[in-house]
Amino acid sequence: MEKRFLPQPFHGCTHANYFSPIAYMSGPKKLYIESTTRCNLACQKCIKQMPGNSISNEDLPLSLFEKLLPALGEVDTLILNGIGEPLLHPHLVEMVARARAVMKSGGVIGFQSNGVLMSSTMAEQLVEAGLSTVCFSVDGLQGEGDDKSGISSPSSVTVARALGSLRPFMRPKKVQAGLEIVVSQDNIEALPELVQWGARHGVDYILVSHLFAYDKEMAKKSLFSPVTPEVRNLFVRYQGLARQQGIDLVRGLQAYLKFNRASQDKQALLLLAEMRREAQEKDIYLHWVDLLEYDVEQMEHTSALFAAAQKVAQAQGITLELPPLQAEQNRSCLFIEEEAAFIGTRGEVMPCHFLWHSYSCMGGNELIDVQQRDFGNLHDSSLAAIWEGEEYRKFREEARRAEYSRCWSCPQAPCADIVNNNLLTVNDCHGSIVPCGHCRWSIGGLRCL
């Protein structure tokens, strides 16, 4: 097969095209198809383990997949997974083969997996069918049964076994294999060692993402800060001015959040008011609680571990994609930039990972309800007709402009849940029709295959 998957750097759009209108397109160039929502593990970090989720266990019917074949001729990348484990689907090999038969030369077909069901026979069938890449999820370097939570999770032993099944096809580069790890305070120390482990097992790339928190306890373990570098630099500068005057700006910040304030905090409060005015002039949002929780030592330590992991990757010839540690000031949607669409097991067509399902997750310091957002169903219309529909095109255009509210850094939080529909038929306080203000993908915290 002529061209195989090579992970591209996860860049957003450039400033020059950031606000440019979307060109008219006949269909998506990247397609995520949820082959199944069933899984043979019960990972603690998975949305399906969270109370109140409404994700049922079901497979995408093969007849529904066949409806997508006409659209696959224009698709560059096909990802055959969502919440579930794709190797559980009884027709996965057939899906790969049918997609390969109609996709353009060099088109990428891949999926993510926990690796439990990857046998030598399955590996051979998938590669012969035309699979380009498989990315195995692994939580760390624990062995079988070492998960202290008592809940099943991807094991390095299992993934090593799966990589062994693929190895005969990796060496002649018929297929590429990678790892995906979600970093948190629980496993970040092992990242450089994990890269070295991946090199020993012949992986081509490693994707690193931050934790997508579904409750407050999980959020405490996240290594990602919603404080942008611009906000942090502004605060550090004013903190330096405060120290020159013998003032504790952090204490002033704590006082700012209280009704009863000591007289000795007056000077600090005046400095904070000046900082707020400068922030407003520069259109920088200040969230005092996030500033108080910003852990400089943790950030520096994680940055050093990222650098060490990248050094190992470069030495071993592995592509290592690392997410930013802080929110990006200029938001962008990679799903919009990559012209992606998402297909549910029942034929629903969605715009992104964030709106693929209905669930609850942490939005800033609050638990929010996210509602699935679909623009049509394959049982009723073709993918091209749904993609070209006025409602979907308007959604993509507005998401691309990124003029929605900055909920992650909004100082007015908590407020009404913006992700649900409201009486004004808008989704946030800016009047935007896209419910993207709480999306962590848009500020760089999450990464996908």
Tab-separated table of C-alpha atoms in Angstrom:
chain	number	residue	atom	x	y	z
A	1	MET	CA	0.000	0.000	0.000
A	2	GLU	CA	1.410	3.276	-1.114
A	3	LYS	CA	1.108	5.747	1.733
A	4	ARG	CA	0.638	5.128	5.417
A	5	PHE	CA	-0.453	7.110	8.403
A	6	LEU	CA	2.017	9.576	9.865
A	7	PRO	CA	0.620	11.715	12.677
A	8	GLN	CA	0.720	15.389	11.793
A	9	PRO	CA	1.496	18.070	14.407
A	10	PHE	CA	-1.641	19.227	16.204
A	11	HIS	CA	-1.554	22.825	15.030
A	12	GLY	CA	-4.534	25.134	14.982
A	13	CYS	CA	-5.229	27.519	12.127
A	14	THR	CA	-2.895	30.404	11.413
A	15	HIS	CA	-3.851	33.945	12.291
A	16	ALA	CA	-4.231	34.752	8.608
A	17	ASN	CA	-7.020	32.240	8.015
A	18	TYR	CA	-8.473	32.213	11.507
A	19	PHE	CA	-11.431	34.454	10.684
A	20	SER	CA	-11.751	33.590	7.024
A	21	PRO	CA	-15.093	32.156	5.878
A	22	ILE	CA	-15.364	28.427	5.302
A	23	ALA	CA	-15.238	27.464	1.662
A	24	TYR	CA	-18.150	25.476	0.242
A	25	MET	CA	-17.348	21.781	0.618
A	26	SER	CA	-19.148	18.710	-0.678
A	27	GLY	CA	-18.324	16.583	2.329
A	28	PRO	CA	-15.979	16.054	5.287
A	29	LYS	CA	-12.322	15.208	4.767
A	30	LYS	CA	-11.992	13.402	8.083
A	31	LEU	CA	-14.648	11.043	9.368
A	32	TYR	CA	-15.006	9.551	12.836
A	33	ILE	CA	-17.385	6.590	12.816
A	34	GLU	CA	-18.368	5.098	16.150
A	35	SER	CA	-18.258	1.422	15.205
A	36	THR	CA	-19.463	0.422	18.678
A	37	THR	CA	-20.167	1.851	22.117
A	38	ARG	CA	-19.545	-1.524	23.757
A	39	CYS	CA	-16.303	-2.101	25.650
A	40	ASN	CA	-14.606	-5.039	27.350
A	41	LEU	CA	-13.022	-2.812	30.023
A	42	ALA	CA	-14.430	-0.398	32.590
A	43	CYS	CA	-11.741	2.297	32.764
A	44	GLN	CA	-12.036	4.731	35.631
A	45	LYS	CA	-11.360	7.715	33.343
A	46	CYS	CA	-14.021	6.775	30.791
A	47	ILE	CA	-17.224	8.747	30.442
A	48	LYS	CA	-19.229	5.508	30.466
A	49	GLN	CA	-18.299	4.978	34.121
A	50	MET	CA	-19.692	8.342	35.169
A	51	PRO	CA	-23.104	8.451	36.907
A	52	GLY	CA	-25.906	9.751	34.717
A	53	ASN	CA	-24.352	9.084	31.296
A	54	SER	CA	-26.895	8.047	28.666
A	55	ILE	CA	-24.618	6.044	26.355
A	56	SER	CA	-26.151	2.647	25.567
A	57	ASN	CA	-24.232	-0.416	24.369
A	58	GLU	CA	-24.736	-0.981	20.656
A	59	ASP	CA	-22.908	-1.595	17.371
A	60	LEU	CA	-23.090	0.407	14.160
A	61	PRO	CA	-25.085	-1.772	11.715
A	62	LEU	CA	-23.151	-2.793	8.631
A	63	SER	CA	-26.068	-1.578	6.496
A	64	LEU	CA	-25.615	1.906	7.986
A	65	PHE	CA	-21.874	1.825	7.272
A	66	GLU	CA	-22.697	1.001	3.635
A	67	LYS	CA	-24.638	4.268	3.392
A	68	LEU	CA	-21.352	6.094	4.008
A	69	LEU	CA	-19.393	4.390	1.210
A	70	PRO	CA	-20.253	7.044	-1.439
A	71	ALA	CA	-18.866	9.756	0.868
A	72	LEU	CA	-15.638	7.878	1.645
A	73	GLY	CA	-14.257	8.582	-1.810
A	74	GLU	CA	-13.580	12.183	-0.703
A	75	VAL	CA	-12.408	11.341	2.830
A	76	ASP	CA	-8.690	11.572	3.624
A	77	THR	CA	-8.854	10.003	7.088
A	78	LEU	CA	-11.304	7.467	8.539
A	79	ILE	CA	-11.256	6.732	12.278
A	80	LEU	CA	-13.412	3.761	13.272
A	81	ASN	CA	-13.917	4.343	16.964
A	82	GLY	CA	-15.658	6.506	19.535
A	83	ILE	CA	-16.453	5.575	23.128
A	84	GLY	CA	-16.295	1.797	22.647
A	85	GLU	CA	-13.707	-0.817	21.697
A	86	PRO	CA	-13.762	-1.268	17.876
A	87	LEU	CA	-12.312	-4.803	17.985
A	88	LEU	CA	-15.618	-5.921	19.516
A	89	HIS	CA	-17.480	-5.127	16.292
A	90	PRO	CA	-18.125	-8.377	14.397
A	91	HIS	CA	-17.673	-6.682	11.001
A	92	LEU	CA	-14.670	-4.451	11.694
A	93	VAL	CA	-12.422	-6.192	9.141
A	94	GLU	CA	-15.150	-5.942	6.511
A	95	MET	CA	-15.596	-2.231	7.253
A	96	VAL	CA	-11.885	-1.631	6.742
A	97	ALA	CA	-11.886	-3.586	3.476
A	98	ARG	CA	-14.941	-1.805	2.065
A	99	ALA	CA	-13.566	1.587	3.041
A	100	ARG	CA	-10.194	0.823	1.454
A	101	ALA	CA	-11.894	-0.183	-1.790
A	102	VAL	CA	-13.509	3.241	-2.254
A	103	MET	CA	-11.089	5.655	-0.544
A	104	LYS	CA	-8.518	7.614	-2.534
A	105	SER	CA	-4.928	6.398	-2.789
A	106	GLY	CA	-3.069	7.186	0.422
A	107	GLY	CA	-6.239	7.576	2.482
A	108	VAL	CA	-5.759	6.749	6.158
A	109	ILE	CA	-7.879	4.154	7.991
A	110	GLY	CA	-7.284	3.674	11.705
A	111	PHE	CA	-8.731	3.318	15.159
A	112	GLN	CA	-7.833	3.400	18.842
A	113	SER	CA	-7.995	0.257	20.960
A	114	ASN	CA	-7.224	-1.148	24.398
A	115	GLY	CA	-5.521	-4.058	22.636
A	116	VAL	CA	-7.193	-6.886	24.563
A	117	LEU	CA	-8.619	-8.562	21.438
A	118	MET	CA	-5.686	-7.917	19.091
A	119	SER	CA	-4.445	-11.371	18.116
A	120	SER	CA	-2.031	-12.360	15.353
A	121	THR	CA	-4.967	-13.531	13.229
A	122	MET	CA	-6.889	-10.288	13.752
A	123	ALA	CA	-3.782	-8.205	13.004
A	124	GLU	CA	-3.183	-10.056	9.716
A	125	GLN	CA	-6.823	-9.718	8.648
A	126	LEU	CA	-6.934	-5.990	9.406
A	127	VAL	CA	-3.661	-5.247	7.618
A	128	GLU	CA	-4.666	-7.272	4.565
A	129	ALA	CA	-8.006	-5.425	4.548
A	130	GLY	CA	-6.143	-2.122	4.322
A	131	LEU	CA	-5.718	-0.765	7.859
A	132	SER	CA	-3.228	2.109	8.076
A	133	THR	CA	-2.742	2.574	11.795
A	134	VAL	CA	-3.877	1.471	15.229
A	135	CYS	CA	-3.303	3.496	18.381
A	136	PHE	CA	-3.309	1.608	21.685
A	137	SER	CA	-4.441	3.305	24.883
A	138	VAL	CA	-2.295	2.712	27.934
A	139	ASP	CA	-2.537	4.330	31.363
A	140	GLY	CA	1.035	3.699	32.405
A	141	LEU	CA	3.572	0.945	32.883
A	142	GLN	CA	1.634	-1.111	35.377
A	143	GLY	CA	1.299	-4.834	34.890
A	144	GLU	CA	-1.846	-6.930	34.782
A	145	GLY	CA	-3.906	-6.433	37.917
A	146	ASP	CA	-1.807	-3.534	39.199
A	147	ASP	CA	-4.582	-0.962	38.814
A	148	LYS	CA	-5.034	0.254	42.402
A	149	SER	CA	-8.525	1.547	41.672
A	150	GLY	CA	-9.760	-2.014	41.315
A	151	ILE	CA	-11.310	-1.105	37.951
A	152	SER	CA	-10.091	-2.466	34.639
A	153	SER	CA	-7.809	-0.226	32.607
A	154	PRO	CA	-5.474	-0.601	29.609
A	155	SER	CA	-2.411	-2.522	30.777
A	156	SER	CA	1.105	-2.253	29.393
A	157	VAL	CA	1.237	-6.056	29.425
A	158	THR	CA	-1.874	-6.256	27.238
A	159	VAL	CA	-0.634	-3.543	24.874
A	160	ALA	CA	2.781	-5.212	24.589
A	161	ARG	CA	1.024	-8.410	23.564
A	162	ALA	CA	-1.062	-6.517	20.985
A	163	LEU	CA	2.025	-4.800	19.566
A	164	GLY	CA	3.668	-8.197	19.303
A	165	SER	CA	0.772	-9.381	17.128
A	166	LEU	CA	1.242	-6.396	14.825
A	167	ARG	CA	5.042	-6.470	14.739
A	168	PRO	CA	5.389	-8.662	11.587
A	169	PHE	CA	3.486	-5.951	9.697
A	170	MET	CA	5.148	-2.971	11.399
A	171	ARG	CA	8.677	-3.747	10.297
A	172	PRO	CA	7.895	-3.679	6.546
A	173	LYS	CA	5.740	-0.582	7.320
A	174	LYS	CA	2.480	-2.104	6.130
A	175	VAL	CA	0.854	-0.577	9.201
A	176	GLN	CA	1.870	1.980	11.814
A	177	ALA	CA	1.280	1.518	15.528
A	178	GLY	CA	1.089	4.138	18.236
A	179	LEU	CA	0.272	4.736	21.858
A	180	GLU	CA	-2.177	7.135	23.440
A	181	ILE	CA	-1.824	8.159	27.067
A	182	VAL	CA	-3.917	10.515	29.152
A	183	VAL	CA	-1.549	12.215	31.590
A	184	SER	CA	-2.500	13.238	35.103
A	185	GLN	CA	-0.836	13.603	38.479
A	186	ASP	CA	-1.165	9.812	38.840
A	187	ASN	CA	1.057	8.851	35.906
A	188	ILE	CA	3.054	11.856	34.660
A	189	GLU	CA	6.284	10.692	36.318
A	190	ALA	CA	6.312	7.631	34.056
A	191	LEU	CA	6.022	9.528	30.746
A	192	PRO	CA	9.733	9.492	29.738
A	193	GLU	CA	9.928	5.818	30.666
A	194	LEU	CA	6.750	5.125	28.676
A	195	VAL	CA	8.313	6.671	25.567
A	196	GLN	CA	11.370	4.448	26.047
A	197	TRP	CA	9.041	1.467	26.530
A	198	GLY	CA	7.213	2.349	23.322
A	199	ALA	CA	10.504	2.516	21.442
A	200	ARG	CA	11.439	-0.968	22.640
A	201	HIS	CA	8.123	-2.241	21.280
A	202	GLY	CA	8.531	-0.533	17.921
A	203	VAL	CA	5.805	2.131	18.047
A	204	ASP	CA	5.902	4.918	15.486
A	205	TYR	CA	4.151	7.645	17.462
A	206	ILE	CA	2.735	8.554	20.869
A	207	LEU	CA	-0.212	10.896	21.407
A	208	VAL	CA	-0.433	12.590	24.805
A	209	SER	CA	-3.609	14.240	26.040
A	210	HIS	CA	-4.756	15.823	29.277
A	211	LEU	CA	-7.455	14.379	31.494
A	212	PHE	CA	-11.079	15.081	30.530
A	213	ALA	CA	-12.554	15.430	34.011
A	214	TYR	CA	-16.071	14.191	34.724
A	215	ASP	CA	-16.113	15.106	38.422
A	216	LYS	CA	-14.320	17.398	40.873
A	217	GLU	CA	-12.010	14.715	42.247
A	218	MET	CA	-10.773	13.882	38.754
A	219	ALA	CA	-10.343	17.585	37.966
A	220	LYS	CA	-7.913	17.943	40.882
A	221	LYS	CA	-5.563	15.500	39.142
A	222	SER	CA	-5.459	17.419	35.861
A	223	LEU	CA	-2.116	18.904	34.780
A	224	PHE	CA	-3.734	21.394	32.424
A	225	SER	CA	-4.386	24.966	33.536
A	226	PRO	CA	-7.099	27.191	32.024
A	227	VAL	CA	-4.849	30.162	32.873
A	228	THR	CA	-3.401	31.395	29.572
A	229	PRO	CA	0.275	32.470	29.353
A	230	GLU	CA	-0.952	36.040	28.790
A	231	VAL	CA	-2.872	36.009	32.070
A	232	ARG	CA	-0.026	34.356	33.927
A	233	ASN	CA	2.539	36.877	32.606
A	234	LEU	CA	0.282	39.796	33.561
A	235	PHE	CA	-0.151	38.446	37.082
A	236	VAL	CA	3.592	37.779	37.512
A	237	ARG	CA	4.389	41.356	36.451
A	238	TYR	CA	1.963	42.838	38.963
A	239	GLN	CA	3.180	40.410	41.598
A	240	GLY	CA	6.675	41.843	41.058
A	241	LEU	CA	5.346	45.389	41.511
A	242	ALA	CA	3.609	44.317	44.702
A	243	ARG	CA	6.767	42.806	46.156
A	244	GLN	CA	8.658	46.031	45.481
A	245	GLN	CA	6.113	47.736	47.733
A	246	GLY	CA	6.190	44.977	50.349
A	247	ILE	CA	2.715	43.773	49.378
A	248	ASP	CA	1.511	40.187	49.147
A	249	LEU	CA	-0.555	40.113	45.936
A	250	VAL	CA	-1.698	36.530	46.539
A	251	ARG	CA	-3.115	37.562	49.904
A	252	GLY	CA	-4.785	40.490	48.156
A	253	LEU	CA	-6.250	38.096	45.621
A	254	GLN	CA	-7.648	35.978	48.444
A	255	ALA	CA	-9.099	39.121	50.009
A	256	TYR	CA	-10.604	40.133	46.655
A	257	LEU	CA	-12.817	37.060	46.829
A	258	LYS	CA	-14.106	37.879	50.318
A	259	PHE	CA	-16.700	40.345	51.595
A	260	ASN	CA	-14.793	41.138	54.792
A	261	ARG	CA	-11.367	42.559	53.959
A	262	ALA	CA	-8.594	43.634	56.303
A	263	SER	CA	-7.288	47.192	55.992
A	264	GLN	CA	-3.738	45.956	55.230
A	265	ASP	CA	-5.049	44.435	52.004
A	266	LYS	CA	-6.089	47.817	50.622
A	267	GLN	CA	-2.883	48.431	48.636
A	268	ALA	CA	-2.986	44.943	47.154
A	269	LEU	CA	-6.609	45.453	46.137
A	270	LEU	CA	-5.696	48.703	44.417
A	271	LEU	CA	-2.977	46.909	42.444
A	272	LEU	CA	-5.406	44.153	41.498
A	273	ALA	CA	-7.919	46.757	40.305
A	274	GLU	CA	-5.191	48.283	38.133
A	275	MET	CA	-4.314	44.855	36.773
A	276	ARG	CA	-7.985	44.234	35.980
A	277	ARG	CA	-8.218	47.524	34.071
A	278	GLU	CA	-5.146	46.633	31.997
A	279	ALA	CA	-6.602	43.188	31.316
A	280	GLN	CA	-9.838	44.741	30.095
A	281	GLU	CA	-7.950	47.066	27.761
A	282	LYS	CA	-6.094	44.079	26.286
A	283	ASP	CA	-9.221	41.876	26.152
A	284	ILE	CA	-7.698	39.419	28.633
A	285	TYR	CA	-10.117	37.518	30.853
A	286	LEU	CA	-9.133	37.149	34.524
A	287	HIS	CA	-10.445	34.297	36.606
A	288	TRP	CA	-9.232	34.883	40.172
A	289	VAL	CA	-9.869	31.348	41.440
A	290	ASP	CA	-7.832	29.834	38.585
A	291	LEU	CA	-4.966	32.214	39.359
A	292	LEU	CA	-4.993	31.149	43.007
A	293	GLU	CA	-4.939	27.484	42.001
A	294	TYR	CA	-2.134	27.936	39.446
A	295	ASP	CA	0.679	25.668	40.676
A	296	VAL	CA	3.980	27.064	39.399
A	297	GLU	CA	6.057	24.179	40.773
A	298	GLN	CA	3.774	21.555	39.224
A	299	MET	CA	3.848	23.356	35.878
A	300	GLU	CA	7.647	23.572	35.876
A	301	HIS	CA	7.971	19.925	36.904
A	302	THR	CA	5.540	18.730	34.219
A	303	SER	CA	7.293	20.883	31.627
A	304	ALA	CA	10.600	19.254	32.548
A	305	LEU	CA	9.053	15.775	32.212
A	306	PHE	CA	7.601	16.721	28.820
A	307	ALA	CA	11.048	17.907	27.699
A	308	ALA	CA	12.672	14.696	28.944
A	309	ALA	CA	10.072	12.582	27.132
A	310	GLN	CA	10.558	14.559	23.914
A	311	LYS	CA	14.326	14.076	24.140
A	312	VAL	CA	13.857	10.307	24.396
A	313	ALA	CA	11.400	10.337	21.489
A	314	GLN	CA	13.793	12.251	19.244
A	315	ALA	CA	16.632	9.895	20.098
A	316	GLN	CA	14.437	6.885	19.300
A	317	GLY	CA	12.862	8.311	16.141
A	318	ILE	CA	9.336	8.399	17.588
A	319	THR	CA	6.804	11.140	16.820
A	320	LEU	CA	5.668	12.435	20.218
A	321	GLU	CA	2.726	14.847	20.267
A	322	LEU	CA	2.491	16.778	23.543
A	323	PRO	CA	-0.398	19.077	24.487
A	324	PRO	CA	0.142	22.569	25.934
A	325	LEU	CA	0.145	22.883	29.717
A	326	GLN	CA	-1.866	26.098	29.639
A	327	ALA	CA	-4.907	27.256	27.717
A	328	GLU	CA	-4.222	28.862	24.366
A	329	GLN	CA	-5.299	32.499	24.092
A	330	ASN	CA	-6.375	32.119	20.457
A	331	ARG	CA	-8.967	29.388	20.381
A	332	SER	CA	-9.477	27.144	17.378
A	333	CYS	CA	-11.355	23.936	16.619
A	334	LEU	CA	-9.203	21.259	15.015
A	335	PHE	CA	-12.332	19.348	14.031
A	336	ILE	CA	-13.522	22.361	12.028
A	337	GLU	CA	-10.048	23.004	10.592
A	338	GLU	CA	-9.685	19.367	9.546
A	339	GLU	CA	-13.221	19.363	8.074
A	340	ALA	CA	-14.261	16.486	10.325
A	341	ALA	CA	-17.649	14.922	10.995
A	342	PHE	CA	-18.722	12.355	13.575
A	343	ILE	CA	-21.155	9.500	13.065
A	344	GLY	CA	-23.022	7.836	15.933
A	345	THR	CA	-24.055	4.176	16.042
A	346	ARG	CA	-27.640	5.175	15.184
A	347	GLY	CA	-26.651	7.256	12.170
A	348	GLU	CA	-26.570	10.696	13.793
A	349	VAL	CA	-24.141	13.229	12.295
A	350	MET	CA	-22.302	15.404	14.848
A	351	PRO	CA	-19.593	18.105	14.501
A	352	CYS	CA	-17.030	17.115	17.165
A	353	HIS	CA	-15.988	14.941	20.098
A	354	PHE	CA	-17.374	17.402	22.636
A	355	LEU	CA	-20.917	17.155	21.240
A	356	TRP	CA	-20.835	13.484	20.182
A	357	HIS	CA	-22.830	12.276	23.205
A	358	SER	CA	-24.928	13.577	26.098
A	359	TYR	CA	-23.065	13.454	29.404
A	360	SER	CA	-21.845	15.491	32.381
A	361	CYS	CA	-18.319	16.838	32.801
A	362	MET	CA	-16.404	19.573	34.563
A	363	GLY	CA	-16.648	23.017	32.970
A	364	GLY	CA	-14.232	25.194	34.908
A	365	ASN	CA	-15.060	24.563	38.560
A	366	GLU	CA	-18.631	23.482	37.891
A	367	LEU	CA	-20.313	20.298	36.698
A	368	ILE	CA	-22.118	20.965	33.413
A	369	ASP	CA	-24.495	18.952	31.247
A	370	VAL	CA	-23.486	18.519	27.633
A	371	GLN	CA	-26.178	17.660	25.103
A	372	GLN	CA	-25.486	15.733	21.907
A	373	ARG	CA	-25.734	18.052	18.895
A	374	ASP	CA	-26.642	16.371	15.625
A	375	PHE	CA	-27.568	17.876	12.258
A	376	GLY	CA	-29.340	14.950	10.670
A	377	ASN	CA	-29.427	11.177	10.426
A	378	LEU	CA	-28.090	8.859	7.756
A	379	HIS	CA	-31.362	6.936	7.831
A	380	ASP	CA	-33.036	10.045	6.394
A	381	SER	CA	-30.365	11.810	4.300
A	382	SER	CA	-26.950	11.273	2.768
A	383	LEU	CA	-23.870	12.541	4.575
A	384	ALA	CA	-23.255	15.048	1.766
A	385	ALA	CA	-26.783	16.473	2.096
A	386	ILE	CA	-26.429	16.834	5.868
A	387	TRP	CA	-22.934	18.363	5.567
A	388	GLU	CA	-24.101	20.898	2.978
A	389	GLY	CA	-27.275	21.737	4.902
A	390	GLU	CA	-27.669	25.369	5.964
A	391	GLU	CA	-27.783	24.645	9.707
A	392	TYR	CA	-24.583	22.593	9.704
A	393	ARG	CA	-22.717	25.078	7.493
A	394	LYS	CA	-23.680	27.986	9.754
A	395	PHE	CA	-22.497	26.019	12.771
A	396	ARG	CA	-19.096	25.352	11.189
A	397	GLU	CA	-18.674	28.956	10.133
A	398	GLU	CA	-19.435	30.293	13.612
A	399	ALA	CA	-17.269	27.713	15.360
A	400	ARG	CA	-14.401	28.668	13.047
A	401	ARG	CA	-14.698	32.362	13.977
A	402	ALA	CA	-14.374	31.401	17.680
A	403	GLU	CA	-16.461	34.327	18.879
A	404	TYR	CA	-18.273	32.258	21.506
A	405	SER	CA	-17.897	33.030	25.205
A	406	ARG	CA	-14.702	32.222	27.109
A	407	CYS	CA	-16.339	30.123	29.792
A	408	TRP	CA	-13.057	28.564	30.932
A	409	SER	CA	-11.697	31.952	31.996
A	410	CYS	CA	-14.914	33.887	32.602
A	411	PRO	CA	-14.853	35.757	35.941
A	412	GLN	CA	-18.673	35.686	36.116
A	413	ALA	CA	-18.840	31.910	36.570
A	414	PRO	CA	-20.785	30.031	37.756
A	415	CYS	CA	-23.645	30.977	35.473
A	416	ALA	CA	-26.511	29.221	33.754
A	417	ASP	CA	-25.532	26.080	31.895
A	418	ILE	CA	-24.720	27.316	28.380
A	419	VAL	CA	-24.466	23.882	26.793
A	420	ASN	CA	-28.210	23.255	26.943
A	421	ASN	CA	-30.670	25.041	24.685
A	422	ASN	CA	-32.269	28.145	26.178
A	423	LEU	CA	-35.339	30.269	25.517
A	424	LEU	CA	-33.465	32.682	23.254
A	425	THR	CA	-32.288	29.851	20.957
A	426	VAL	CA	-28.670	30.865	21.570
A	427	ASN	CA	-26.081	28.975	23.538
A	428	ASP	CA	-24.097	31.568	25.472
A	429	CYS	CA	-23.962	35.128	26.761
A	430	HIS	CA	-22.375	36.329	23.503
A	431	GLY	CA	-25.410	35.184	21.537
A	432	SER	CA	-23.443	32.459	19.786
A	433	ILE	CA	-25.269	29.487	18.288
A	434	VAL	CA	-22.368	27.110	19.031
A	435	PRO	CA	-22.124	25.641	22.561
A	436	CYS	CA	-18.322	25.667	22.518
A	437	GLY	CA	-17.434	27.891	25.489
A	438	HIS	CA	-16.776	24.936	27.773
A	439	CYS	CA	-14.929	22.852	25.167
A	440	ARG	CA	-11.432	21.930	26.294
A	441	TRP	CA	-10.386	20.851	22.798
A	442	SER	CA	-10.692	24.482	21.647
A	443	ILE	CA	-8.134	25.724	24.186
A	444	GLY	CA	-5.653	22.920	23.548
A	445	GLY	CA	-6.219	20.637	26.531
A	446	LEU	CA	-7.358	17.512	24.651
A	447	ARG	CA	-5.945	15.680	21.663
A	448	CYS	CA	-7.281	12.860	19.475
A	449	LEU	CA	-6.127	10.483	16.751
